[in-house]
Amino acid sequence: MFQALPAPIHELGRLFEEAGQELALVGGPVRDAVLGRSSADLDFTTSARPDETEAVLRRWTHGGAIWDMGREFGTLGATRDGVKVEITTYRTESYDPTSRKPEVAFGDTLAGDLSRRDFTVNAMAVRLPSLEFVDPFDGLHDLAGELLRTPVEPAQSFDDDPLRMMRAVRFVSQLGFTIEDRTAAAIRGLAGRIEIVSAERTRDELVKLLVGAHPRRGLELMVDLGLAEHVLPELPALRLERDEHHHHKDVYEHTLTVLDQAIDLESPEGSGGPCESPDLVLRLSAIMHDVGKPATRRFEPGGLVTFRFHETVGARMTAKRMKKLAFDKDTTKAVARLVELHLRFHGYADSGWTDSAVRRYVTDAGPLLQHLHRLTRADVTTRNRRKARALARAYDDLEERIDDLAAREEIEKIRPDLDGNRIMQVLGIPPGREVGEAYAFLLEERMEHGPLGEDEAERRLRAWWEDRG
């Protein structure tokens, strides 16, 4: 399988051999090749020190571009004929207990370098140019058994680099693997160490987990092993206690089911359809949509449990958590808005909406309308089939009305019938606060009554202005 490596890679191996140095393909590319998958990243390790690596790369690229931003850590990179490589000198590392940044020391052996990898399935290598397969920690056996195990004692591995704990649950989501018992126990005992890792790096692992093939399994492990308490505490908080007097839905299990159902509603990957899989915004909103329930739970007379305004509280909690995890502003705003709107439809199911209410629903959702459609449908987890069918029919009806209004009114681009310049002309006023108030009045009229036409809009605007005195 490794003979199929690009020709420039085989030549690179020969150049290192001629220089009296070792070179080996390591980590994910080796694992993926064994699994029959392609890998865009080609990571190598070498006995050569950075200056020696640079000299070989100069020959390999024929004087082309080389980047060395990671030289301090022994890493250099280069590209040739569309093939990108990163090469790192054999390393041994020790860690400051208060930081995950390693104190780098160069090593002398491939086996030693592989021992510092996160999991045995990533501690396999292929020597170049000989293509000798190197597997000192039986990673191939673990790969066949779909098992995650550390090359060294798991407590030492996770204490040295706590981010590896998040990588473990991420690999469960991406690859469908199982975490070996001793490795899982070590994560459970050291989960709090994840807090020394930067928010950005933790977020990146969480995102990779969420867009993986099995995100529910990854999230369940985060909760079971205690990582979620430090990364996404709102999720385990949904495991509200239940007793014989106050029966209510298990919000945690409901949330995971909503996630599964939302994923089922994504458009196929590569289709170009709305919410194309994997859709991070949709998946995050499914996870966060009910996080406001613990804070708003009230026990009412007769055993009724309520969560009034949990969507509003949840939207604020979502924005706060995503900001703490260093998500970008657009993603944070989108997910929080979906959490805020996720209950809006239920008023439609109870009583028919006017056209005005439908316009407001579409306008409030804005560019997130397709996400809101899917989140709302996914949020139906009742076991009462009759109720589920009724809700589905009601939402079908709402979507049909939205489509009908869209065809007649371009509902997704609702604007007042007069723009700001025309408002100033009609009323004879300069730019200022009153123009904004007049614009808001006309927008409200447009929402309530549909397209008015310029003449009618001017008449109503003048009447409103006169009423103001």
Tab-separated table of C-alpha atoms in Angstrom:
chain	number	residue	atom	x	y	z
A	1	MET	CA	0.000	0.000	0.000
A	2	PHE	CA	2.923	2.365	0.677
A	3	GLN	CA	4.365	1.867	-2.808
A	4	ALA	CA	1.558	4.168	-3.948
A	5	LEU	CA	3.122	7.170	-2.211
A	6	PRO	CA	3.836	10.010	-4.688
A	7	ALA	CA	7.117	9.661	-6.570
A	8	PRO	CA	8.592	12.821	-4.976
A	9	ILE	CA	8.234	11.159	-1.545
A	10	HIS	CA	10.305	8.143	-2.602
A	11	GLU	CA	12.949	10.540	-3.930
A	12	LEU	CA	12.892	12.453	-0.635
A	13	GLY	CA	13.639	9.226	1.210
A	14	ARG	CA	16.583	8.506	-1.058
A	15	LEU	CA	17.995	11.990	-0.494
A	16	PHE	CA	17.882	11.565	3.296
A	17	GLU	CA	19.510	8.142	2.959
A	18	GLU	CA	22.295	9.638	0.811
A	19	ALA	CA	22.826	12.255	3.516
A	20	GLY	CA	23.296	9.474	6.074
A	21	GLN	CA	19.995	10.263	7.846
A	22	GLU	CA	16.812	8.334	8.627
A	23	LEU	CA	13.371	9.418	7.408
A	24	ALA	CA	9.982	7.881	8.237
A	25	LEU	CA	6.349	8.631	7.471
A	26	VAL	CA	4.488	8.741	10.794
A	27	GLY	CA	1.153	9.250	12.506
A	28	GLY	CA	-2.194	9.795	10.812
A	29	PRO	CA	-1.026	9.180	7.221
A	30	VAL	CA	0.205	5.699	8.179
A	31	ARG	CA	-2.985	4.933	10.091
A	32	ASP	CA	-5.156	6.162	7.231
A	33	ALA	CA	-3.177	4.169	4.662
A	34	VAL	CA	-3.723	0.968	6.659
A	35	LEU	CA	-7.443	1.818	6.812
A	36	GLY	CA	-7.489	2.332	3.049
A	37	ARG	CA	-8.034	6.084	3.323
A	38	SER	CA	-6.167	8.897	1.636
A	39	SER	CA	-4.479	11.596	3.697
A	40	ALA	CA	-3.770	15.131	2.556
A	41	ASP	CA	-1.149	15.646	5.267
A	42	LEU	CA	2.205	13.890	5.019
A	43	ASP	CA	4.110	14.063	8.304
A	44	PHE	CA	7.619	12.728	8.646
A	45	THR	CA	10.170	12.318	11.376
A	46	THR	CA	13.933	12.186	10.914
A	47	SER	CA	17.220	11.693	12.692
A	48	ALA	CA	18.489	14.855	10.974
A	49	ARG	CA	18.706	18.106	12.919
A	50	PRO	CA	16.863	21.131	11.466
A	51	ASP	CA	19.875	22.536	9.566
A	52	GLU	CA	20.530	19.120	8.019
A	53	THR	CA	16.866	18.734	7.127
A	54	GLU	CA	16.904	22.127	5.446
A	55	ALA	CA	19.895	21.148	3.323
A	56	VAL	CA	18.115	18.020	2.050
A	57	LEU	CA	14.923	19.953	1.359
A	58	ARG	CA	16.897	22.497	-0.676
A	59	ARG	CA	18.008	19.670	-2.953
A	60	TRP	CA	14.553	18.121	-3.062
A	61	THR	CA	12.756	21.368	-3.991
A	62	HIS	CA	15.566	22.455	-6.360
A	63	GLY	CA	15.869	25.676	-4.441
A	64	GLY	CA	12.102	26.147	-4.017
A	65	ALA	CA	10.225	27.516	-1.036
A	66	ILE	CA	10.813	26.070	2.427
A	67	TRP	CA	9.061	27.221	5.591
A	68	ASP	CA	10.629	26.926	9.009
A	69	MET	CA	8.255	28.628	11.463
A	70	GLY	CA	8.457	25.463	13.564
A	71	ARG	CA	12.269	25.288	13.543
A	72	GLU	CA	12.325	25.838	17.316
A	73	PHE	CA	10.459	22.528	17.643
A	74	GLY	CA	12.510	20.851	14.937
A	75	THR	CA	9.869	21.151	12.197
A	76	LEU	CA	10.390	22.323	8.616
A	77	GLY	CA	8.077	22.082	5.640
A	78	ALA	CA	8.242	22.267	1.858
A	79	THR	CA	6.169	21.674	-1.280
A	80	ARG	CA	7.133	20.118	-4.587
A	81	ASP	CA	4.947	19.133	-7.536
A	82	GLY	CA	1.849	19.689	-5.408
A	83	VAL	CA	3.151	17.404	-2.629
A	84	LYS	CA	3.350	19.101	0.772
A	85	VAL	CA	5.548	17.641	3.511
A	86	GLU	CA	6.362	18.491	7.123
A	87	ILE	CA	9.454	16.934	8.669
A	88	THR	CA	10.287	16.962	12.377
A	89	THR	CA	13.489	15.854	14.074
A	90	TYR	CA	13.145	12.875	16.461
A	91	ARG	CA	12.013	14.306	19.773
A	92	THR	CA	11.814	13.568	23.432
A	93	GLU	CA	9.795	15.937	25.548
A	94	SER	CA	9.098	16.908	29.145
A	95	TYR	CA	6.261	19.130	30.274
A	96	ASP	CA	5.734	21.850	32.837
A	97	PRO	CA	2.773	20.588	34.948
A	98	THR	CA	1.076	23.988	34.593
A	99	SER	CA	1.364	24.108	30.804
A	100	ARG	CA	0.935	21.795	27.819
A	101	LYS	CA	3.801	23.466	25.973
A	102	PRO	CA	6.638	20.956	25.772
A	103	GLU	CA	10.249	21.559	26.606
A	104	VAL	CA	11.702	20.153	23.413
A	105	ALA	CA	14.812	17.993	23.308
A	106	PHE	CA	15.858	16.187	20.161
A	107	GLY	CA	15.963	12.393	20.286
A	108	ASP	CA	18.076	9.798	18.544
A	109	THR	CA	15.750	6.898	17.665
A	110	LEU	CA	12.523	6.353	15.784
A	111	ALA	CA	11.173	4.115	18.552
A	112	GLY	CA	11.793	6.840	21.111
A	113	ASP	CA	10.001	9.383	18.944
A	114	LEU	CA	7.018	7.072	18.465
A	115	SER	CA	6.737	6.542	22.219
A	116	ARG	CA	5.705	10.175	22.664
A	117	ARG	CA	2.769	9.897	20.249
A	118	ASP	CA	-0.775	10.136	21.592
A	119	PHE	CA	-2.110	6.647	20.760
A	120	THR	CA	-0.649	3.387	19.498
A	121	VAL	CA	-2.663	3.658	16.254
A	122	ASN	CA	-0.750	6.878	15.599
A	123	ALA	CA	2.596	5.433	16.737
A	124	MET	CA	3.250	3.434	13.585
A	125	ALA	CA	5.768	4.457	10.939
A	126	VAL	CA	7.098	3.561	7.506
A	127	ARG	CA	10.824	4.010	6.891
A	128	LEU	CA	11.855	5.581	3.605
A	129	PRO	CA	13.038	4.672	1.084
A	130	SER	CA	12.943	1.007	2.237
A	131	LEU	CA	9.162	1.084	3.085
A	132	GLU	CA	9.868	-0.944	6.250
A	133	PHE	CA	6.798	-0.914	8.514
A	134	VAL	CA	7.649	-0.030	12.156
A	135	ASP	CA	5.141	-0.780	14.931
A	136	PRO	CA	6.842	-0.976	18.359
A	137	PHE	CA	3.599	-0.578	20.363
A	138	ASP	CA	1.341	-3.000	18.463
A	139	GLY	CA	-0.719	-0.214	16.933
A	140	LEU	CA	-1.740	-2.430	14.014
A	141	HIS	CA	-3.433	-4.841	16.432
A	142	ASP	CA	-5.244	-1.942	18.117
A	143	LEU	CA	-6.244	-0.549	14.740
A	144	ALA	CA	-7.770	-3.898	13.783
A	145	GLY	CA	-9.610	-3.957	17.107
A	146	GLU	CA	-10.658	-0.286	16.760
A	147	LEU	CA	-9.095	0.426	20.141
A	148	LEU	CA	-7.480	3.607	21.479
A	149	ARG	CA	-4.553	2.967	23.825
A	150	THR	CA	-1.538	5.099	24.742
A	151	PRO	CA	2.017	3.921	23.929
A	152	VAL	CA	3.163	4.704	27.481
A	153	GLU	CA	1.285	4.713	30.781
A	154	PRO	CA	-1.958	6.618	30.065
A	155	ALA	CA	-1.741	8.739	33.211
A	156	GLN	CA	1.743	9.888	32.188
A	157	SER	CA	0.615	10.591	28.621
A	158	PHE	CA	-2.412	12.675	29.620
A	159	ASP	CA	-0.617	14.434	32.443
A	160	ASP	CA	2.106	15.442	29.988
A	161	ASP	CA	-0.339	16.627	27.330
A	162	PRO	CA	-3.981	16.972	28.506
A	163	LEU	CA	-5.221	17.796	24.999
A	164	ARG	CA	-4.760	14.103	24.209
A	165	MET	CA	-7.868	13.429	26.309
A	166	MET	CA	-9.954	15.516	23.917
A	167	ARG	CA	-8.233	13.832	20.986
A	168	ALA	CA	-9.354	10.477	22.387
A	169	VAL	CA	-13.052	11.356	22.386
A	170	ARG	CA	-12.595	13.078	19.016
A	171	PHE	CA	-11.210	9.868	17.500
A	172	VAL	CA	-14.203	7.994	18.897
A	173	SER	CA	-16.438	10.359	16.932
A	174	GLN	CA	-14.342	10.352	13.760
A	175	LEU	CA	-13.342	6.697	13.581
A	176	GLY	CA	-15.918	4.918	15.739
A	177	PHE	CA	-13.181	3.480	17.983
A	178	THR	CA	-13.441	2.426	21.638
A	179	ILE	CA	-11.172	3.755	24.386
A	180	GLU	CA	-9.280	1.000	26.220
A	181	ASP	CA	-10.371	0.660	29.889
A	182	ARG	CA	-7.111	1.806	31.551
A	183	THR	CA	-6.888	4.708	29.137
A	184	ALA	CA	-10.489	5.724	29.896
A	185	ALA	CA	-9.845	5.474	33.638
A	186	ALA	CA	-6.847	7.782	33.298
A	187	ILE	CA	-8.950	10.356	31.462
A	188	ARG	CA	-11.579	10.177	34.182
A	189	GLY	CA	-8.950	10.809	36.840
A	190	LEU	CA	-7.213	13.641	35.006
A	191	ALA	CA	-10.164	15.349	33.275
A	192	GLY	CA	-9.599	18.594	35.156
A	193	ARG	CA	-6.163	18.962	33.545
A	194	ILE	CA	-7.889	19.935	30.288
A	195	GLU	CA	-8.366	23.419	31.735
A	196	ILE	CA	-4.691	24.279	31.227
A	197	VAL	CA	-5.132	23.857	27.469
A	198	SER	CA	-5.900	26.975	25.441
A	199	ALA	CA	-9.530	27.589	24.522
A	200	GLU	CA	-8.647	27.612	20.838
A	201	ARG	CA	-7.069	24.156	20.857
A	202	THR	CA	-9.867	22.679	22.939
A	203	ARG	CA	-12.437	24.230	20.584
A	204	ASP	CA	-10.692	22.767	17.545
A	205	GLU	CA	-10.918	19.255	18.989
A	206	LEU	CA	-14.563	19.789	19.941
A	207	VAL	CA	-15.393	20.966	16.416
A	208	LYS	CA	-13.671	17.924	14.886
A	209	LEU	CA	-15.714	15.730	17.239
A	210	LEU	CA	-18.985	17.435	16.310
A	211	VAL	CA	-18.473	17.106	12.562
A	212	GLY	CA	-17.312	13.485	12.881
A	213	ALA	CA	-19.312	10.455	11.829
A	214	HIS	CA	-20.366	9.548	15.391
A	215	PRO	CA	-20.690	12.826	17.376
A	216	ARG	CA	-23.196	11.400	19.834
A	217	ARG	CA	-20.716	8.727	20.940
A	218	GLY	CA	-18.005	11.328	21.386
A	219	LEU	CA	-20.242	13.608	23.448
A	220	GLU	CA	-21.471	10.741	25.629
A	221	LEU	CA	-17.863	9.862	26.411
A	222	MET	CA	-17.052	13.500	27.197
A	223	VAL	CA	-19.838	13.413	29.776
A	224	ASP	CA	-19.095	9.944	31.146
A	225	LEU	CA	-15.356	10.639	31.534
A	226	GLY	CA	-15.819	14.076	33.113
A	227	LEU	CA	-14.344	16.144	30.275
A	228	ALA	CA	-17.625	17.881	29.506
A	229	GLU	CA	-17.706	19.339	33.040
A	230	HIS	CA	-14.704	21.442	32.046
A	231	VAL	CA	-15.293	21.976	28.319
A	232	LEU	CA	-19.075	22.060	27.839
A	233	PRO	CA	-20.630	21.929	31.331
A	234	GLU	CA	-24.063	22.852	29.995
A	235	LEU	CA	-24.347	19.365	28.483
A	236	PRO	CA	-24.007	17.216	31.651
A	237	ALA	CA	-26.160	19.775	33.470
A	238	LEU	CA	-29.064	18.580	31.314
A	239	ARG	CA	-29.139	15.291	33.236
A	240	LEU	CA	-31.883	16.625	35.476
A	241	GLU	CA	-32.823	14.369	38.336
A	242	ARG	CA	-36.215	12.715	38.156
A	243	ASP	CA	-38.318	11.373	40.982
A	244	GLU	CA	-41.618	9.567	41.402
A	245	HIS	CA	-43.486	12.806	42.105
A	246	HIS	CA	-42.102	15.018	39.332
A	247	HIS	CA	-41.920	13.118	36.063
A	248	HIS	CA	-40.465	14.937	33.078
A	249	LYS	CA	-38.482	14.212	29.976
A	250	ASP	CA	-34.805	13.308	30.321
A	251	VAL	CA	-33.419	16.503	28.764
A	252	TYR	CA	-29.934	15.068	28.244
A	253	GLU	CA	-31.151	12.052	26.273
A	254	HIS	CA	-33.633	14.265	24.443
A	255	THR	CA	-30.783	16.568	23.393
A	256	LEU	CA	-28.707	13.704	22.016
A	257	THR	CA	-31.728	12.432	20.108
A	258	VAL	CA	-32.313	15.914	18.654
A	259	LEU	CA	-28.681	15.906	17.517
A	260	ASP	CA	-29.144	12.540	15.778
A	261	GLN	CA	-32.350	13.709	14.101
A	262	ALA	CA	-30.829	17.027	13.019
A	263	ILE	CA	-27.950	15.161	11.375
A	264	ASP	CA	-30.466	12.970	9.546
A	265	LEU	CA	-32.017	16.156	8.113
A	266	GLU	CA	-28.749	17.540	6.723
A	267	SER	CA	-28.329	17.592	2.961
A	268	PRO	CA	-25.874	14.963	1.685
A	269	GLU	CA	-22.228	15.983	1.690
A	270	GLY	CA	-21.223	17.494	-1.639
A	271	SER	CA	-24.835	17.998	-2.762
A	272	GLY	CA	-24.796	21.772	-2.478
A	273	GLY	CA	-28.144	21.594	-0.664
A	274	PRO	CA	-29.116	23.587	2.438
A	275	CYS	CA	-27.375	22.579	5.667
A	276	GLU	CA	-24.944	20.350	3.815
A	277	SER	CA	-23.437	17.616	5.984
A	278	PRO	CA	-21.601	18.068	8.269
A	279	ASP	CA	-23.266	21.343	9.309
A	280	LEU	CA	-21.533	22.671	12.435
A	281	VAL	CA	-24.102	25.410	13.136
A	282	LEU	CA	-27.012	22.963	13.006
A	283	ARG	CA	-25.226	20.422	15.200
A	284	LEU	CA	-24.200	23.021	17.784
A	285	SER	CA	-27.710	24.447	17.944
A	286	ALA	CA	-29.127	20.946	18.465
A	287	ILE	CA	-26.770	20.413	21.403
A	288	MET	CA	-27.396	23.824	22.954
A	289	HIS	CA	-31.104	24.332	22.260
A	290	ASP	CA	-32.269	23.299	25.750
A	291	VAL	CA	-29.300	24.404	27.889
A	292	GLY	CA	-31.497	27.035	29.533
A	293	LYS	CA	-33.775	24.422	31.087
A	294	PRO	CA	-31.858	23.723	34.314
A	295	ALA	CA	-31.846	27.432	35.196
A	296	THR	CA	-35.557	27.894	34.429
A	297	ARG	CA	-37.015	24.664	35.808
A	298	ARG	CA	-39.966	25.161	38.136
A	299	PHE	CA	-42.175	22.589	39.869
A	300	GLU	CA	-45.806	23.636	39.599
A	301	PRO	CA	-48.824	22.333	41.550
A	302	GLY	CA	-49.955	18.897	40.470
A	303	GLY	CA	-46.463	17.720	39.536
A	304	LEU	CA	-46.176	19.872	36.403
A	305	VAL	CA	-42.619	20.902	35.501
A	306	THR	CA	-42.112	24.100	33.488
A	307	PHE	CA	-39.141	25.743	31.795
A	308	ARG	CA	-40.524	29.174	30.957
A	309	PHE	CA	-38.294	31.379	28.793
A	310	HIS	CA	-35.592	28.716	28.649
A	311	GLU	CA	-34.998	29.605	25.008
A	312	THR	CA	-34.055	33.185	25.916
A	313	VAL	CA	-31.891	32.136	28.851
A	314	GLY	CA	-30.372	29.376	26.735
A	315	ALA	CA	-29.433	31.801	23.951
A	316	ARG	CA	-27.475	33.931	26.438
A	317	MET	CA	-25.797	30.853	27.923
A	318	THR	CA	-24.906	29.617	24.438
A	319	ALA	CA	-23.277	32.884	23.442
A	320	LYS	CA	-21.323	32.978	26.698
A	321	ARG	CA	-20.034	29.400	26.349
A	322	MET	CA	-19.092	29.782	22.702
A	323	LYS	CA	-17.251	33.020	23.447
A	324	LYS	CA	-15.329	31.248	26.208
A	325	LEU	CA	-14.401	28.517	23.719
A	326	ALA	CA	-13.172	31.201	21.284
A	327	PHE	CA	-15.675	30.481	18.520
A	328	ASP	CA	-15.859	33.156	15.831
A	329	LYS	CA	-18.552	35.810	16.136
A	330	ASP	CA	-20.619	34.706	13.130
A	331	THR	CA	-20.918	31.093	14.308
A	332	THR	CA	-21.684	32.202	17.863
A	333	LYS	CA	-24.363	34.626	16.710
A	334	ALA	CA	-25.981	32.036	14.432
A	335	VAL	CA	-26.149	29.276	17.043
A	336	ALA	CA	-27.422	31.593	19.794
A	337	ARG	CA	-30.114	32.927	17.455
A	338	LEU	CA	-31.311	29.425	16.590
A	339	VAL	CA	-31.503	28.548	20.286
A	340	GLU	CA	-33.568	31.692	20.847
A	341	LEU	CA	-35.966	30.862	17.998
A	342	HIS	CA	-36.303	27.102	18.388
A	343	LEU	CA	-39.685	27.264	20.192
A	344	ARG	CA	-41.247	29.909	17.948
A	345	PHE	CA	-43.062	27.351	15.785
A	346	HIS	CA	-45.088	25.881	18.633
A	347	GLY	CA	-47.482	28.823	18.567
A	348	TYR	CA	-48.294	27.847	14.983
A	349	ALA	CA	-49.088	24.279	15.971
A	350	ASP	CA	-51.554	25.529	18.593
A	351	SER	CA	-53.406	28.033	16.400
A	352	GLY	CA	-53.215	29.155	12.789
A	353	TRP	CA	-50.958	32.120	12.123
A	354	THR	CA	-51.835	35.172	10.115
A	355	ASP	CA	-49.732	36.039	7.081
A	356	SER	CA	-48.172	38.743	9.246
A	357	ALA	CA	-46.986	36.155	11.778
A	358	VAL	CA	-45.487	34.017	9.004
A	359	ARG	CA	-43.634	37.045	7.634
A	360	ARG	CA	-42.204	37.747	11.080
A	361	TYR	CA	-41.090	34.131	11.476
A	362	VAL	CA	-39.164	34.259	8.202
A	363	THR	CA	-37.737	37.709	8.839
A	364	ASP	CA	-36.594	36.836	12.347
A	365	ALA	CA	-34.883	33.688	11.079
A	366	GLY	CA	-33.260	35.553	8.191
A	367	PRO	CA	-30.491	33.517	6.550
A	368	LEU	CA	-30.936	30.826	9.222
A	369	LEU	CA	-34.408	29.811	8.023
A	370	GLN	CA	-33.304	26.443	6.594
A	371	HIS	CA	-31.408	25.693	9.818
A	372	LEU	CA	-34.469	26.642	11.866
A	373	HIS	CA	-36.669	24.349	9.751
A	374	ARG	CA	-34.394	21.410	10.516
A	375	LEU	CA	-33.824	22.223	14.182
A	376	THR	CA	-37.559	22.589	14.792
A	377	ARG	CA	-38.341	19.265	13.127
A	378	ALA	CA	-35.486	17.528	14.955
A	379	ASP	CA	-36.814	18.825	18.291
A	380	VAL	CA	-39.832	16.504	18.061
A	381	THR	CA	-38.867	13.432	20.083
A	382	THR	CA	-42.245	12.470	21.536
A	383	ARG	CA	-43.102	8.775	21.558
A	384	ASN	CA	-46.732	9.680	20.932
A	385	ARG	CA	-46.964	8.914	17.214
A	386	ARG	CA	-50.223	10.798	16.775
A	387	LYS	CA	-48.724	13.950	18.294
A	388	ALA	CA	-45.561	13.572	16.228
A	389	ARG	CA	-47.566	13.228	13.015
A	390	ALA	CA	-49.672	16.256	13.918
A	391	LEU	CA	-46.582	18.391	14.524
A	392	ALA	CA	-45.026	17.224	11.259
A	393	ARG	CA	-48.205	18.098	9.349
A	394	ALA	CA	-48.339	21.518	11.004
A	395	TYR	CA	-44.768	22.272	10.034
A	396	ASP	CA	-45.390	21.013	6.504
A	397	ASP	CA	-48.243	23.514	6.339
A	398	LEU	CA	-46.040	26.336	7.654
A	399	GLU	CA	-43.346	25.633	5.064
A	400	GLU	CA	-45.973	25.602	2.302
A	401	ARG	CA	-47.253	29.001	3.452
A	402	ILE	CA	-43.719	30.362	3.579
A	403	ASP	CA	-43.113	29.157	0.035
A	404	ASP	CA	-46.395	30.676	-1.116
A	405	LEU	CA	-45.666	34.048	0.474
A	406	ALA	CA	-42.119	33.929	-0.846
A	407	ALA	CA	-43.401	33.462	-4.368
A	408	ARG	CA	-45.789	36.396	-4.027
A	409	GLU	CA	-43.778	38.821	-1.924
A	410	GLU	CA	-40.084	37.844	-1.914
A	411	ILE	CA	-40.627	37.290	1.798
A	412	GLU	CA	-36.952	36.711	2.586
A	413	LYS	CA	-36.130	40.235	1.352
A	414	ILE	CA	-38.875	42.163	3.117
A	415	ARG	CA	-38.273	45.902	3.130
A	416	PRO	CA	-40.600	48.875	3.612
A	417	ASP	CA	-42.250	50.183	0.446
A	418	LEU	CA	-40.260	53.439	0.807
A	419	ASP	CA	-36.537	53.765	1.474
A	420	GLY	CA	-34.872	56.343	3.706
A	421	ASN	CA	-34.337	58.899	0.939
A	422	ARG	CA	-37.983	58.787	-0.112
A	423	ILE	CA	-39.099	59.093	3.540
A	424	MET	CA	-37.075	62.304	3.900
A	425	GLN	CA	-38.558	63.674	0.661
A	426	VAL	CA	-42.155	62.895	1.654
A	427	LEU	CA	-41.837	64.325	5.166
A	428	GLY	CA	-39.383	67.077	4.333
A	429	ILE	CA	-37.010	66.143	7.130
A	430	PRO	CA	-33.205	65.791	7.283
A	431	PRO	CA	-31.313	62.598	8.219
A	432	GLY	CA	-31.725	61.699	11.868
A	433	ARG	CA	-33.597	59.664	14.457
A	434	GLU	CA	-37.025	60.499	13.044
A	435	VAL	CA	-36.118	58.913	9.686
A	436	GLY	CA	-35.315	55.671	11.512
A	437	GLU	CA	-38.618	55.819	13.386
A	438	ALA	CA	-40.531	56.372	10.138
A	439	TYR	CA	-38.676	53.466	8.516
A	440	ALA	CA	-39.588	51.202	11.468
A	441	PHE	CA	-43.242	52.250	11.155
A	442	LEU	CA	-43.343	51.379	7.451
A	443	LEU	CA	-41.593	48.061	8.070
A	444	GLU	CA	-44.226	47.212	10.669
A	445	GLU	CA	-46.965	48.086	8.177
A	446	ARG	CA	-45.283	45.914	5.562
A	447	MET	CA	-45.095	43.002	7.983
A	448	GLU	CA	-48.682	43.349	9.050
A	449	HIS	CA	-50.372	44.020	5.723
A	450	GLY	CA	-47.997	42.842	3.002
A	451	PRO	CA	-46.902	44.984	0.036
A	452	LEU	CA	-48.690	48.360	0.073
A	453	GLY	CA	-47.338	50.093	-3.030
A	454	GLU	CA	-45.676	53.502	-2.930
A	455	ASP	CA	-48.864	55.598	-3.023
A	456	GLU	CA	-50.533	53.804	-0.113
A	457	ALA	CA	-47.262	53.723	1.832
A	458	GLU	CA	-46.908	57.517	1.395
A	459	ARG	CA	-50.504	58.054	2.542
A	460	ARG	CA	-49.970	56.001	5.693
A	461	LEU	CA	-46.617	57.650	6.356
A	462	ARG	CA	-48.165	61.150	6.191
A	463	ALA	CA	-51.030	60.087	8.456
A	464	TRP	CA	-48.562	58.629	10.976
A	465	TRP	CA	-46.512	61.851	10.843
A	466	GLU	CA	-49.555	64.032	11.423
A	467	ASP	CA	-50.647	61.876	14.385
A	468	ARG	CA	-47.242	62.558	15.939
A	469	GLY	CA	-48.056	66.243	15.896
